[in-house]
C-alpha atoms as a PDB file:
ATOM      1  CA  MET A   1       6.613   3.433 -63.943  1.00  0.00           C
ATOM      2  CA  ASP A   2       7.335   3.600 -67.071  1.00  0.00           C
ATOM      3  CA  SER A   3       9.105   0.962 -69.384  1.00  0.00           C
ATOM      4  CA  VAL A   4      12.736   3.047 -69.224  1.00  0.00           C
ATOM      5  CA  GLN A   5      12.427   3.040 -65.611  1.00  0.00           C
ATOM      6  CA  PHE A   6      11.687  -0.188 -65.064  1.00  0.00           C
ATOM      7  CA  LYS A   7      14.789  -1.603 -67.526  1.00  0.00           C
ATOM      8  CA  LYS A   8      16.944   0.559 -65.746  1.00  0.00           C
ATOM      9  CA  TYR A   9      15.635  -0.639 -61.879  1.00  0.00           C
ATOM     10  CA  TYR A  10      15.772  -4.356 -63.726  1.00  0.00           C
ATOM     11  CA  THR A  11      19.040  -4.602 -64.751  1.00  0.00           C
ATOM     12  CA  THR A  12      20.402  -2.523 -61.528  1.00  0.00           C
ATOM     13  CA  VAL A  13      18.979  -5.844 -60.030  1.00  0.00           C
ATOM     14  CA  LYS A  14      20.279  -8.115 -62.182  1.00  0.00           C
ATOM     15  CA  ASN A  15      23.732  -7.025 -62.057  1.00  0.00           C
ATOM     16  CA  PHE A  16      23.122  -7.245 -58.259  1.00  0.00           C
ATOM     17  CA  LEU A  17      22.849 -10.620 -58.215  1.00  0.00           C
ATOM     18  CA  LEU A  18      24.931 -11.884 -60.807  1.00  0.00           C
ATOM     19  CA  GLY A  19      28.053  -9.902 -59.726  1.00  0.00           C
ATOM     20  CA  PRO A  20      30.612 -12.516 -58.467  1.00  0.00           C
ATOM     21  CA  LYS A  21      30.526 -12.423 -54.800  1.00  0.00           C
ATOM     22  CA  ASN A  22      26.489 -12.580 -54.567  1.00  0.00           C
ATOM     23  CA  LYS A  23      26.391 -15.423 -57.429  1.00  0.00           C
ATOM     24  CA  GLU A  24      28.508 -17.647 -55.181  1.00  0.00           C
ATOM     25  CA  PHE A  25      25.847 -16.741 -52.298  1.00  0.00           C
ATOM     26  CA  LEU A  26      23.349 -17.481 -54.207  1.00  0.00           C
ATOM     27  CA  ILE A  27      24.967 -20.880 -55.527  1.00  0.00           C
ATOM     28  CA  PHE A  28      25.309 -21.331 -51.581  1.00  0.00           C
ATOM     29  CA  LEU A  29      21.276 -20.868 -50.770  1.00  0.00           C
ATOM     30  CA  PHE A  30      20.402 -23.175 -53.826  1.00  0.00           C
ATOM     31  CA  PHE A  31      22.297 -26.084 -52.096  1.00  0.00           C
ATOM     32  CA  PHE A  32      21.354 -24.924 -48.620  1.00  0.00           C
ATOM     33  CA  PHE A  33      17.748 -25.266 -49.216  1.00  0.00           C
ATOM     34  CA  VAL A  34      17.972 -28.659 -51.542  1.00  0.00           C
ATOM     35  CA  SER A  35      19.834 -30.256 -48.386  1.00  0.00           C
ATOM     36  CA  ALA A  36      17.097 -28.838 -45.718  1.00  0.00           C
ATOM     37  CA  ALA A  37      14.411 -30.323 -48.268  1.00  0.00           C
ATOM     38  CA  PHE A  38      16.449 -33.653 -48.276  1.00  0.00           C
ATOM     39  CA  TRP A  39      17.003 -33.534 -44.627  1.00  0.00           C
ATOM     40  CA  LEU A  40      13.295 -32.729 -43.631  1.00  0.00           C
ATOM     41  CA  LEU A  41      12.091 -35.841 -45.922  1.00  0.00           C
ATOM     42  CA  GLN A  42      14.796 -38.376 -44.391  1.00  0.00           C
ATOM     43  CA  SER A  43      13.271 -37.109 -40.704  1.00  0.00           C
ATOM     44  CA  LEU A  44       9.653 -37.133 -41.942  1.00  0.00           C
ATOM     45  CA  ASN A  45      10.154 -40.838 -43.263  1.00  0.00           C
ATOM     46  CA  GLU A  46      11.187 -41.683 -39.323  1.00  0.00           C
ATOM     47  CA  THR A  47       8.506 -42.964 -36.682  1.00  0.00           C
ATOM     48  CA  PHE A  48       7.786 -40.287 -34.073  1.00  0.00           C
ATOM     49  CA  ASP A  49       5.282 -40.221 -30.844  1.00  0.00           C
ATOM     50  CA  VAL A  50       2.753 -37.401 -31.004  1.00  0.00           C
ATOM     51  CA  GLU A  51       0.054 -36.223 -28.460  1.00  0.00           C
ATOM     52  CA  LEU A  52      -2.768 -35.088 -30.236  1.00  0.00           C
ATOM     53  CA  LYS A  53      -6.182 -34.080 -28.709  1.00  0.00           C
ATOM     54  CA  VAL A  54      -9.587 -35.373 -29.840  1.00  0.00           C
ATOM     55  CA  PRO A  55     -12.672 -33.828 -28.620  1.00  0.00           C
ATOM     56  CA  LEU A  56     -14.788 -35.873 -26.360  1.00  0.00           C
ATOM     57  CA  LYS A  57     -19.006 -35.619 -26.048  1.00  0.00           C
ATOM     58  CA  LEU A  58     -21.819 -37.052 -24.306  1.00  0.00           C
ATOM     59  CA  GLU A  59     -24.975 -37.541 -26.059  1.00  0.00           C
ATOM     60  CA  ASN A  60     -28.557 -38.210 -25.873  1.00  0.00           C
ATOM     61  CA  VAL A  61     -28.923 -37.252 -22.232  1.00  0.00           C
ATOM     62  CA  PRO A  62     -32.653 -37.698 -21.267  1.00  0.00           C
ATOM     63  CA  SER A  63     -34.735 -34.070 -20.383  1.00  0.00           C
ATOM     64  CA  ASP A  64     -35.080 -35.543 -16.811  1.00  0.00           C
ATOM     65  CA  VAL A  65     -31.290 -35.896 -16.265  1.00  0.00           C
ATOM     66  CA  VAL A  66     -29.196 -33.505 -15.045  1.00  0.00           C
ATOM     67  CA  ILE A  67     -25.046 -34.204 -15.617  1.00  0.00           C
ATOM     68  CA  THR A  68     -23.520 -33.140 -12.406  1.00  0.00           C
ATOM     69  CA  SER A  69     -20.144 -34.105 -13.693  1.00  0.00           C
ATOM     70  CA  ASP A  70     -19.480 -34.334 -17.203  1.00  0.00           C
ATOM     71  CA  LEU A  71     -17.005 -36.173 -19.005  1.00  0.00           C
ATOM     72  CA  PRO A  72     -13.789 -34.313 -19.877  1.00  0.00           C
ATOM     73  CA  SER A  73     -14.096 -31.887 -22.889  1.00  0.00           C
ATOM     74  CA  ASP A  74     -10.871 -33.372 -24.773  1.00  0.00           C
ATOM     75  CA  LEU A  75      -9.049 -36.606 -24.675  1.00  0.00           C
ATOM     76  CA  ASN A  76      -4.891 -36.637 -24.923  1.00  0.00           C
ATOM     77  CA  VAL A  77      -4.212 -39.364 -27.457  1.00  0.00           C
ATOM     78  CA  MET A  78      -0.469 -40.560 -27.996  1.00  0.00           C
ATOM     79  CA  VAL A  79      -0.334 -42.329 -31.514  1.00  0.00           C
ATOM     80  CA  ARG A  80       3.015 -43.473 -33.143  1.00  0.00           C
ATOM     81  CA  ASP A  81       3.690 -43.111 -36.768  1.00  0.00           C
ATOM     82  CA  LYS A  82       5.628 -42.139 -39.428  1.00  0.00           C
ATOM     83  CA  GLY A  83       6.284 -38.388 -40.176  1.00  0.00           C
ATOM     84  CA  THR A  84       4.408 -37.853 -42.660  1.00  0.00           C
ATOM     85  CA  VAL A  85       1.187 -39.365 -41.202  1.00  0.00           C
ATOM     86  CA  LEU A  86       1.405 -37.248 -38.316  1.00  0.00           C
ATOM     87  CA  VAL A  87       1.970 -34.260 -40.314  1.00  0.00           C
ATOM     88  CA  ARG A  88      -1.625 -34.733 -41.430  1.00  0.00           C
ATOM     89  CA  TYR A  89      -2.816 -35.139 -38.257  1.00  0.00           C
ATOM     90  CA  ILE A  90      -0.851 -32.039 -36.654  1.00  0.00           C
ATOM     91  CA  TYR A  91      -1.749 -29.716 -39.813  1.00  0.00           C
ATOM     92  CA  GLY A  92      -4.545 -31.292 -41.407  1.00  0.00           C
ATOM     93  CA  THR A  93      -8.286 -31.232 -40.642  1.00  0.00           C
ATOM     94  CA  GLU A  94      -9.582 -31.165 -36.721  1.00  0.00           C
ATOM     95  CA  GLN A  95     -10.497 -34.268 -35.235  1.00  0.00           C
ATOM     96  CA  VAL A  96     -13.688 -35.467 -35.513  1.00  0.00           C
ATOM     97  CA  PRO A  97     -15.463 -35.651 -31.542  1.00  0.00           C
ATOM     98  CA  VAL A  98     -15.557 -39.104 -29.872  1.00  0.00           C
ATOM     99  CA  ARG A  99     -19.243 -39.232 -29.071  1.00  0.00           C
ATOM    100  CA  VAL A 100     -20.066 -40.878 -25.640  1.00  0.00           C
ATOM    101  CA  ASP A 101     -23.878 -41.999 -25.836  1.00  0.00           C
ATOM    102  CA  TYR A 102     -25.701 -41.900 -22.679  1.00  0.00           C
ATOM    103  CA  LYS A 103     -28.318 -44.521 -23.562  1.00  0.00           C
ATOM    104  CA  ASP A 104     -25.208 -47.224 -24.030  1.00  0.00           C
ATOM    105  CA  TYR A 105     -24.899 -46.671 -20.262  1.00  0.00           C
ATOM    106  CA  ASP A 106     -28.068 -46.014 -18.389  1.00  0.00           C
ATOM    107  CA  LYS A 107     -28.838 -49.403 -16.935  1.00  0.00           C
ATOM    108  CA  GLY A 108     -30.780 -47.956 -13.839  1.00  0.00           C
ATOM    109  CA  ASN A 109     -27.394 -46.992 -11.974  1.00  0.00           C
ATOM    110  CA  ALA A 110     -28.854 -45.651  -8.698  1.00  0.00           C
ATOM    111  CA  SER A 111     -26.145 -44.201  -7.615  1.00  0.00           C
ATOM    112  CA  GLY A 112     -25.699 -41.565 -10.022  1.00  0.00           C
ATOM    113  CA  ARG A 113     -22.042 -42.280 -11.164  1.00  0.00           C
ATOM    114  CA  VAL A 114     -21.198 -44.052 -14.457  1.00  0.00           C
ATOM    115  CA  SER A 115     -18.107 -45.547 -15.656  1.00  0.00           C
ATOM    116  CA  VAL A 116     -17.258 -45.261 -19.373  1.00  0.00           C
ATOM    117  CA  THR A 117     -15.159 -48.108 -20.817  1.00  0.00           C
ATOM    118  CA  LEU A 118     -11.788 -46.787 -22.083  1.00  0.00           C
ATOM    119  CA  LEU A 119     -11.191 -49.770 -24.858  1.00  0.00           C
ATOM    120  CA  ASP A 120     -14.815 -48.511 -26.347  1.00  0.00           C
ATOM    121  CA  VAL A 121     -13.484 -44.823 -26.459  1.00  0.00           C
ATOM    122  CA  GLN A 122     -10.203 -46.268 -27.919  1.00  0.00           C
ATOM    123  CA  LYS A 123     -11.670 -48.413 -30.540  1.00  0.00           C
ATOM    124  CA  LYS A 124     -13.742 -44.918 -31.945  1.00  0.00           C
ATOM    125  CA  VAL A 125     -10.734 -42.738 -31.980  1.00  0.00           C
ATOM    126  CA  GLN A 126      -8.685 -45.441 -33.577  1.00  0.00           C
ATOM    127  CA  ALA A 127     -11.352 -45.538 -36.455  1.00  0.00           C
ATOM    128  CA  GLN A 128     -10.622 -42.131 -36.998  1.00  0.00           C
ATOM    129  CA  LEU A 129      -6.705 -43.127 -37.392  1.00  0.00           C
ATOM    130  CA  LEU A 130      -5.069 -44.380 -40.190  1.00  0.00           C
ATOM    131  CA  SER A 131      -4.040 -48.168 -40.229  1.00  0.00           C
ATOM    132  CA  SER A 132      -0.663 -47.743 -39.888  1.00  0.00           C
ATOM    133  CA  THR A 133      -1.463 -45.077 -36.732  1.00  0.00           C
ATOM    134  CA  ARG A 134      -0.816 -47.177 -33.507  1.00  0.00           C
ATOM    135  CA  ILE A 135      -1.920 -45.268 -29.971  1.00  0.00           C
ATOM    136  CA  VAL A 136       0.144 -45.760 -27.561  1.00  0.00           C
ATOM    137  CA  SER A 137      -2.005 -43.999 -24.210  1.00  0.00           C
ATOM    138  CA  LEU A 138      -5.118 -42.327 -23.651  1.00  0.00           C
ATOM    139  CA  LYS A 139      -5.336 -39.529 -20.785  1.00  0.00           C
ATOM    140  CA  PRO A 140      -7.115 -39.276 -18.889  1.00  0.00           C
ATOM    141  CA  ASP A 141      -7.391 -43.148 -18.108  1.00  0.00           C
ATOM    142  CA  THR A 142     -10.338 -43.203 -16.084  1.00  0.00           C
ATOM    143  CA  LEU A 143     -13.250 -41.439 -17.972  1.00  0.00           C
ATOM    144  CA  GLU A 144     -16.968 -41.070 -15.721  1.00  0.00           C
ATOM    145  CA  PHE A 145     -19.978 -38.838 -14.993  1.00  0.00           C
ATOM    146  CA  PHE A 146     -22.094 -38.205 -12.685  1.00  0.00           C
ATOM    147  CA  PHE A 147     -25.856 -37.571 -13.162  1.00  0.00           C
ATOM    148  CA  ASN A 148     -28.934 -36.582 -11.243  1.00  0.00           C
ATOM    149  CA  LYS A 149     -32.872 -37.134 -11.627  1.00  0.00           C
ATOM    150  CA  GLY A 150     -33.884 -34.664  -8.809  1.00  0.00           C
ATOM    151  CA  ALA A 151     -32.188 -34.746  -5.263  1.00  0.00           C
ATOM    152  CA  ARG A 152     -31.176 -31.630  -4.520  1.00  0.00           C
ATOM    153  CA  LYS A 153     -30.619 -29.154  -1.282  1.00  0.00           C
ATOM    154  CA  LYS A 154     -29.532 -25.692  -0.638  1.00  0.00           C
ATOM    155  CA  VAL A 155     -26.343 -24.876   1.313  1.00  0.00           C
ATOM    156  CA  PRO A 156     -24.881 -21.587   2.484  1.00  0.00           C
ATOM    157  CA  VAL A 157     -21.752 -20.194   0.877  1.00  0.00           C
ATOM    158  CA  LYS A 158     -18.455 -19.971   3.164  1.00  0.00           C
ATOM    159  CA  LEU A 159     -14.994 -18.014   2.530  1.00  0.00           C
ATOM    160  CA  ALA A 160     -12.134 -20.100   2.046  1.00  0.00           C
ATOM    161  CA  GLY A 161      -8.704 -18.425   1.573  1.00  0.00           C
ATOM    162  CA  VAL A 162      -6.814 -15.859   4.108  1.00  0.00           C
ATOM    163  CA  VAL A 163      -8.351 -12.088   4.346  1.00  0.00           C
ATOM    164  CA  GLU A 164      -5.957  -9.786   6.282  1.00  0.00           C
ATOM    165  CA  THR A 165      -5.969  -6.027   6.878  1.00  0.00           C
ATOM    166  CA  SER A 166      -3.432  -3.192   7.264  1.00  0.00           C
ATOM    167  CA  PRO A 167      -3.157  -2.500  10.722  1.00  0.00           C
ATOM    168  CA  GLU A 168      -5.252   0.376  11.079  1.00  0.00           C
ATOM    169  CA  TYR A 169      -8.301  -1.771  10.069  1.00  0.00           C
ATOM    170  CA  TYR A 170     -10.405  -4.792  10.620  1.00  0.00           C
ATOM    171  CA  LEU A 171     -12.270  -7.342   8.771  1.00  0.00           C
ATOM    172  CA  GLN A 172     -15.572  -6.672   9.413  1.00  0.00           C
ATOM    173  CA  ARG A 173     -17.244  -9.153   7.630  1.00  0.00           C
ATOM    174  CA  VAL A 174     -17.922 -10.969   4.483  1.00  0.00           C
ATOM    175  CA  GLU A 175     -20.780 -11.191   2.113  1.00  0.00           C
ATOM    176  CA  PHE A 176     -21.633 -13.311  -0.634  1.00  0.00           C
ATOM    177  CA  THR A 177     -24.488 -12.667  -2.908  1.00  0.00           C
ATOM    178  CA  PRO A 178     -26.353 -14.888  -3.260  1.00  0.00           C
ATOM    179  CA  ASP A 179     -25.673 -16.491   0.319  1.00  0.00           C
ATOM    180  CA  SER A 180     -26.444 -19.853  -0.442  1.00  0.00           C
ATOM    181  CA  VAL A 181     -26.638 -21.865  -3.786  1.00  0.00           C
ATOM    182  CA  GLU A 182     -28.284 -24.992  -4.694  1.00  0.00           C
ATOM    183  CA  VAL A 183     -26.685 -28.079  -5.251  1.00  0.00           C
ATOM    184  CA  LEU A 184     -27.554 -31.320  -7.431  1.00  0.00           C
ATOM    185  CA  ALA A 185     -25.912 -34.396  -6.582  1.00  0.00           C
ATOM    186  CA  PRO A 186     -26.250 -38.029  -6.590  1.00  0.00           C
ATOM    187  CA  SER A 187     -27.848 -39.064  -3.106  1.00  0.00           C
ATOM    188  CA  ALA A 188     -24.764 -40.619  -1.444  1.00  0.00           C
ATOM    189  CA  ILE A 189     -22.461 -37.449  -2.305  1.00  0.00           C
ATOM    190  CA  LEU A 190     -25.688 -34.850  -1.900  1.00  0.00           C
ATOM    191  CA  ASP A 191     -25.579 -36.131   1.994  1.00  0.00           C
ATOM    192  CA  THR A 192     -21.656 -35.038   2.833  1.00  0.00           C
ATOM    193  CA  ILE A 193     -22.363 -31.468   1.124  1.00  0.00           C
ATOM    194  CA  THR A 194     -23.525 -28.747   4.173  1.00  0.00           C
ATOM    195  CA  GLU A 195     -21.557 -26.264   2.460  1.00  0.00           C
ATOM    196  CA  ALA A 196     -20.231 -24.626  -0.195  1.00  0.00           C
ATOM    197  CA  PHE A 197     -16.677 -23.000  -0.530  1.00  0.00           C
ATOM    198  CA  ILE A 198     -15.289 -20.223  -2.685  1.00  0.00           C
ATOM    199  CA  THR A 199     -11.840 -21.007  -4.177  1.00  0.00           C
ATOM    200  CA  PRO A 200      -9.299 -19.752  -2.306  1.00  0.00           C
ATOM    201  CA  VAL A 201      -8.465 -16.114  -2.368  1.00  0.00           C
ATOM    202  CA  TYR A 202      -5.793 -14.424  -0.773  1.00  0.00           C
ATOM    203  CA  PHE A 203      -6.010 -10.452   0.142  1.00  0.00           C
ATOM    204  CA  SER A 204      -3.110  -8.769   2.479  1.00  0.00           C
ATOM    205  CA  ASP A 205      -3.191  -5.492   3.622  1.00  0.00           C
ATOM    206  CA  LEU A 206      -6.299  -4.123   2.749  1.00  0.00           C
ATOM    207  CA  SER A 207      -6.995  -0.556   3.092  1.00  0.00           C
ATOM    208  CA  ALA A 208     -10.691  -0.568   1.434  1.00  0.00           C
ATOM    209  CA  ASN A 209     -13.511  -2.666   0.452  1.00  0.00           C
ATOM    210  CA  GLU A 210     -13.078  -5.410  -2.166  1.00  0.00           C
ATOM    211  CA  LYS A 211     -15.966  -6.854  -4.292  1.00  0.00           C
ATOM    212  CA  THR A 212     -15.226  -9.409  -6.636  1.00  0.00           C
ATOM    213  CA  ILE A 213     -16.600 -12.482  -8.454  1.00  0.00           C
ATOM    214  CA  SER A 214     -15.744 -15.827  -6.682  1.00  0.00           C
ATOM    215  CA  MET A 215     -16.084 -19.629  -8.491  1.00  0.00           C
ATOM    216  CA  LEU A 216     -17.471 -22.087  -6.244  1.00  0.00           C
ATOM    217  CA  ARG A 217     -14.897 -24.985  -5.265  1.00  0.00           C
ATOM    218  CA  PRO A 218     -15.833 -27.460  -7.762  1.00  0.00           C
ATOM    219  CA  VAL A 219     -17.261 -31.289  -5.828  1.00  0.00           C
ATOM    220  CA  ARG A 220     -16.538 -34.038  -8.226  1.00  0.00           C
ATOM    221  CA  GLY A 221     -19.791 -35.973  -8.801  1.00  0.00           C
ATOM    222  CA  ALA A 222     -22.111 -32.502  -7.632  1.00  0.00           C
ATOM    223  CA  LYS A 223     -23.154 -29.351  -9.851  1.00  0.00           C
ATOM    224  CA  PHE A 224     -23.655 -25.800  -8.007  1.00  0.00           C
ATOM    225  CA  ILE A 225     -26.597 -23.661  -9.323  1.00  0.00           C
ATOM    226  CA  PRO A 226     -25.171 -20.891 -10.158  1.00  0.00           C
ATOM    227  CA  ASP A 227     -21.461 -22.120  -9.797  1.00  0.00           C
ATOM    228  CA  GLN A 228     -19.892 -18.722  -8.895  1.00  0.00           C
ATOM    229  CA  VAL A 229     -21.073 -15.995  -6.255  1.00  0.00           C
ATOM    230  CA  GLU A 230     -20.490 -12.371  -5.567  1.00  0.00           C
ATOM    231  CA  MET A 231     -18.021 -11.437  -2.717  1.00  0.00           C
ATOM    232  CA  ASN A 232     -17.807  -8.276  -0.845  1.00  0.00           C
ATOM    233  CA  VAL A 233     -15.185  -7.694   1.763  1.00  0.00           C
ATOM    234  CA  MET A 234     -15.884  -5.086   4.110  1.00  0.00           C
ATOM    235  CA  ILE A 235     -13.481  -3.748   6.250  1.00  0.00           C
ATOM    236  CA  ASP A 236     -13.495  -0.601   8.956  1.00  0.00           C
ATOM    237  CA  LEU A 237     -11.364   1.745  10.395  1.00  0.00           C
ATOM    238  CA  TYR A 238     -10.496   1.325  13.850  1.00  0.00           C
ATOM    239  CA  THR A 239     -10.731   4.122  16.522  1.00  0.00           C
ATOM    240  CA  GLU A 240     -10.700   4.184  20.119  1.00  0.00           C
ATOM    241  CA  LYS A 241     -13.154   5.527  22.549  1.00  0.00           C
ATOM    242  CA  THR A 242     -13.111   5.567  26.497  1.00  0.00           C
ATOM    243  CA  VAL A 243     -16.062   4.892  28.859  1.00  0.00           C
ATOM    244  CA  GLU A 244     -16.770   4.895  32.824  1.00  0.00           C
ATOM    245  CA  VAL A 245     -17.710   1.621  34.172  1.00  0.00           C
ATOM    246  CA  PRO A 246     -18.821   0.842  37.450  1.00  0.00           C
ATOM    247  CA  VAL A 247     -17.624  -1.414  39.500  1.00  0.00           C
ATOM    248  CA  PHE A 248     -20.220  -4.421  41.008  1.00  0.00           C
ATOM    249  CA  GLY A 249     -19.820  -6.479  43.901  1.00  0.00           C
ATOM    250  CA  VAL A 250     -21.581  -9.988  43.739  1.00  0.00           C
ATOM    251  CA  ASN A 251     -22.246 -13.140  45.184  1.00  0.00           C
ATOM    252  CA  PHE A 252     -22.270 -10.763  48.658  1.00  0.00           C
ATOM    253  CA  PRO A 253     -24.404 -11.850  51.749  1.00  0.00           C
ATOM    254  CA  GLY A 254     -27.595  -9.618  52.216  1.00  0.00           C
ATOM    255  CA  SER A 255     -25.857  -7.871  54.951  1.00  0.00           C
ATOM    256  CA  LYS A 256     -22.822  -6.744  52.960  1.00  0.00           C
ATOM    257  CA  ASP A 257     -21.969  -4.382  50.456  1.00  0.00           C
ATOM    258  CA  LEU A 258     -18.688  -3.417  48.316  1.00  0.00           C
ATOM    259  CA  ARG A 259     -17.808   0.006  48.544  1.00  0.00           C
ATOM    260  CA  THR A 260     -14.815   0.665  45.360  1.00  0.00           C
ATOM    261  CA  PHE A 261     -12.595   3.845  45.454  1.00  0.00           C
ATOM    262  CA  PRO A 262     -13.316   5.414  42.771  1.00  0.00           C
ATOM    263  CA  SER A 263     -16.385   3.800  42.252  1.00  0.00           C
ATOM    264  CA  LYS A 264     -15.974   4.105  38.344  1.00  0.00           C
ATOM    265  CA  VAL A 265     -13.141   3.207  36.362  1.00  0.00           C
ATOM    266  CA  LYS A 266     -12.291   4.013  32.915  1.00  0.00           C
ATOM    267  CA  VAL A 267     -12.476   1.527  29.696  1.00  0.00           C
ATOM    268  CA  THR A 268     -10.725   2.503  26.775  1.00  0.00           C
ATOM    269  CA  PHE A 269     -11.099   0.165  23.856  1.00  0.00           C
ATOM    270  CA  ARG A 270     -10.447  -0.225  19.843  1.00  0.00           C
ATOM    271  CA  VAL A 271     -13.391  -0.255  18.143  1.00  0.00           C
ATOM    272  CA  GLY A 272     -14.647   0.367  14.335  1.00  0.00           C
ATOM    273  CA  MET A 273     -15.765   3.671  13.111  1.00  0.00           C
ATOM    274  CA  SER A 274     -19.176   2.134  12.433  1.00  0.00           C
ATOM    275  CA  ARG A 275     -19.673   1.207  15.656  1.00  0.00           C
ATOM    276  CA  PHE A 276     -18.023   3.933  17.996  1.00  0.00           C
ATOM    277  CA  LYS A 277     -21.506   5.350  19.114  1.00  0.00           C
ATOM    278  CA  GLU A 278     -23.093   1.970  19.092  1.00  0.00           C
ATOM    279  CA  ILE A 279     -20.892   0.709  21.949  1.00  0.00           C
ATOM    280  CA  THR A 280     -21.609   2.216  25.584  1.00  0.00           C
ATOM    281  CA  ALA A 281     -20.764   1.725  29.062  1.00  0.00           C
ATOM    282  CA  ASP A 282     -23.520  -1.096  29.976  1.00  0.00           C
ATOM    283  CA  ASP A 283     -21.710  -3.377  27.233  1.00  0.00           C
ATOM    284  CA  PHE A 284     -19.080  -3.672  29.696  1.00  0.00           C
ATOM    285  CA  VAL A 285     -19.232  -5.937  33.362  1.00  0.00           C
ATOM    286  CA  LEU A 286     -16.944  -4.930  35.797  1.00  0.00           C
ATOM    287  CA  ALA A 287     -17.411  -7.289  38.925  1.00  0.00           C
ATOM    288  CA  VAL A 288     -15.535  -8.481  42.229  1.00  0.00           C
ATOM    289  CA  THR A 289     -17.027 -11.510  43.841  1.00  0.00           C
ATOM    290  CA  TYR A 290     -17.253 -11.873  47.359  1.00  0.00           C
ATOM    291  CA  GLU A 291     -15.270 -15.179  47.114  1.00  0.00           C
ATOM    292  CA  GLU A 292     -12.239 -13.349  45.462  1.00  0.00           C
ATOM    293  CA  LEU A 293     -12.024 -10.669  48.658  1.00  0.00           C
ATOM    294  CA  MET A 294     -12.193 -13.144  50.713  1.00  0.00           C
ATOM    295  CA  LYS A 295      -8.882 -14.560  49.502  1.00  0.00           C
ATOM    296  CA  ASN A 296      -7.464 -11.524  49.036  1.00  0.00           C
ATOM    297  CA  ARG A 297      -4.674  -9.727  51.334  1.00  0.00           C
ATOM    298  CA  SER A 298      -3.468  -6.664  49.990  1.00  0.00           C
ATOM    299  CA  PRO A 299      -5.862  -3.461  50.312  1.00  0.00           C
ATOM    300  CA  LYS A 300      -6.575  -3.132  46.622  1.00  0.00           C
ATOM    301  CA  ILE A 301      -8.000  -5.470  44.398  1.00  0.00           C
ATOM    302  CA  GLN A 302      -7.251  -5.790  40.812  1.00  0.00           C
ATOM    303  CA  LEU A 303      -9.844  -5.353  38.296  1.00  0.00           C
ATOM    304  CA  HIS A 304     -11.161  -7.831  35.556  1.00  0.00           C
ATOM    305  CA  LEU A 305     -13.884  -7.494  32.767  1.00  0.00           C
ATOM    306  CA  LYS A 306     -16.378 -10.046  33.312  1.00  0.00           C
ATOM    307  CA  SER A 307     -17.702  -9.318  29.831  1.00  0.00           C
ATOM    308  CA  MET A 308     -17.566  -6.970  27.109  1.00  0.00           C
ATOM    309  CA  PRO A 309     -19.187  -6.557  23.931  1.00  0.00           C
ATOM    310  CA  SER A 310     -18.015  -8.714  20.454  1.00  0.00           C
ATOM    311  CA  GLY A 311     -15.988  -6.333  18.051  1.00  0.00           C
ATOM    312  CA  VAL A 312     -13.628  -4.449  20.712  1.00  0.00           C
ATOM    313  CA  SER A 313     -10.179  -5.053  21.580  1.00  0.00           C
ATOM    314  CA  ASN A 314      -6.929  -3.320  23.329  1.00  0.00           C
ATOM    315  CA  VAL A 315      -9.292  -3.056  26.216  1.00  0.00           C
ATOM    316  CA  ARG A 316      -7.363  -1.134  29.069  1.00  0.00           C
ATOM    317  CA  ILE A 317      -8.303  -0.581  32.638  1.00  0.00           C
ATOM    318  CA  ASP A 318      -7.703   2.542  34.375  1.00  0.00           C
ATOM    319  CA  PRO A 319      -7.038   2.173  37.311  1.00  0.00           C
ATOM    320  CA  SER A 320      -6.716  -1.129  36.656  1.00  0.00           C
ATOM    321  CA  GLU A 321      -6.830  -1.785  40.561  1.00  0.00           C
ATOM    322  CA  VAL A 322      -8.816   0.212  43.135  1.00  0.00           C
ATOM    323  CA  ASP A 323      -9.339   0.179  46.826  1.00  0.00           C
ATOM    324  CA  TYR A 324     -12.235  -1.322  47.955  1.00  0.00           C
ATOM    325  CA  LEU A 325     -14.256  -1.430  51.676  1.00  0.00           C
ATOM    326  CA  ILE A 326     -16.799  -4.184  52.515  1.00  0.00           C
ATOM    327  CA  GLU A 327     -19.571  -2.001  54.234  1.00  0.00           C
ATOM    328  CA  GLN A 328     -21.845  -3.909  57.063  1.00  0.00           C
ATOM    329  CA  VAL A 329     -25.687  -3.211  55.668  1.00  0.00           C
ATOM    330  CA  GLN A 330     -27.507  -2.123  58.448  1.00  0.00           C
ATOM    331  CA  GLU A 331     -30.939  -4.878  58.521  1.00  0.00           C
ATOM    332  CA  GLU A 332     -34.394  -2.663  57.982  1.00  0.00           C
ATOM    333  CA  ASN A 333     -35.666  -4.254  61.388  1.00  0.00           C
ATOM    334  CA  GLU A 334     -33.192  -2.843  62.991  1.00  0.00           C
END
């Protein structure tokens, strides 16, 4: 832009801003900002309460000590002072961490639980603040940490939550990798832990296998290694299968035998595709006891399964009742 163009541009802007209407608007803006600045100064001279986050750190932990539940990473400190001071805390430099020295609390505590004196922490926070600033409250109001000096054991990982499939599928199994984890905790806490539960999961209407990383549900005072596992939810598609199962007589005297018509019945059931070939007629038992028949007053007997394999459902027997005959068996010596 040459000097002629710049001068022309400058003249246009000046004429626009200093026009009758725009001049009044500029005067209004000037007094508006003056009023706002005056109001802000007045407000900052008043007293307010503000919550500050102050980092909290545990230091000088011996190498043979494992902290199984640490102190909170931050303290929520409610402070009271004039606005001009609080602005410095909010927009100034970050708060210096409050340091808790492990050695100050190592009293040979066999329980593995240490309570940190809140008053000591408050004094350290106050030392970072101006003398005019007053601490109104500290949260959390209970500070404690747990440690361990070797006590540990392995516990199995367990499912927590709900896993539901769509109607044509069923839950085959849930696998965890690893399927067990190591837990470290003070002895009193360690004795009460027999399982490690994942944080609750909620799956509904599943129609495919699901794989995800699940965190273990925290236990106060305990530390899980690792603290997360891979969860593999495996589902299978239902199908129907029919087998022919013979009817047996049970508890019959040696001289008597059971004959049914028909001698075999069809058993139809629902089973997962992965077990379709695995389930056979031999896995079902259709038995009629001699005592049942003695009480029966009908020429037919109702059939019931005495045993069936796990993993099958919607079992149907056809026919569900059969004609029967109790035969007299001829002894060999006769």
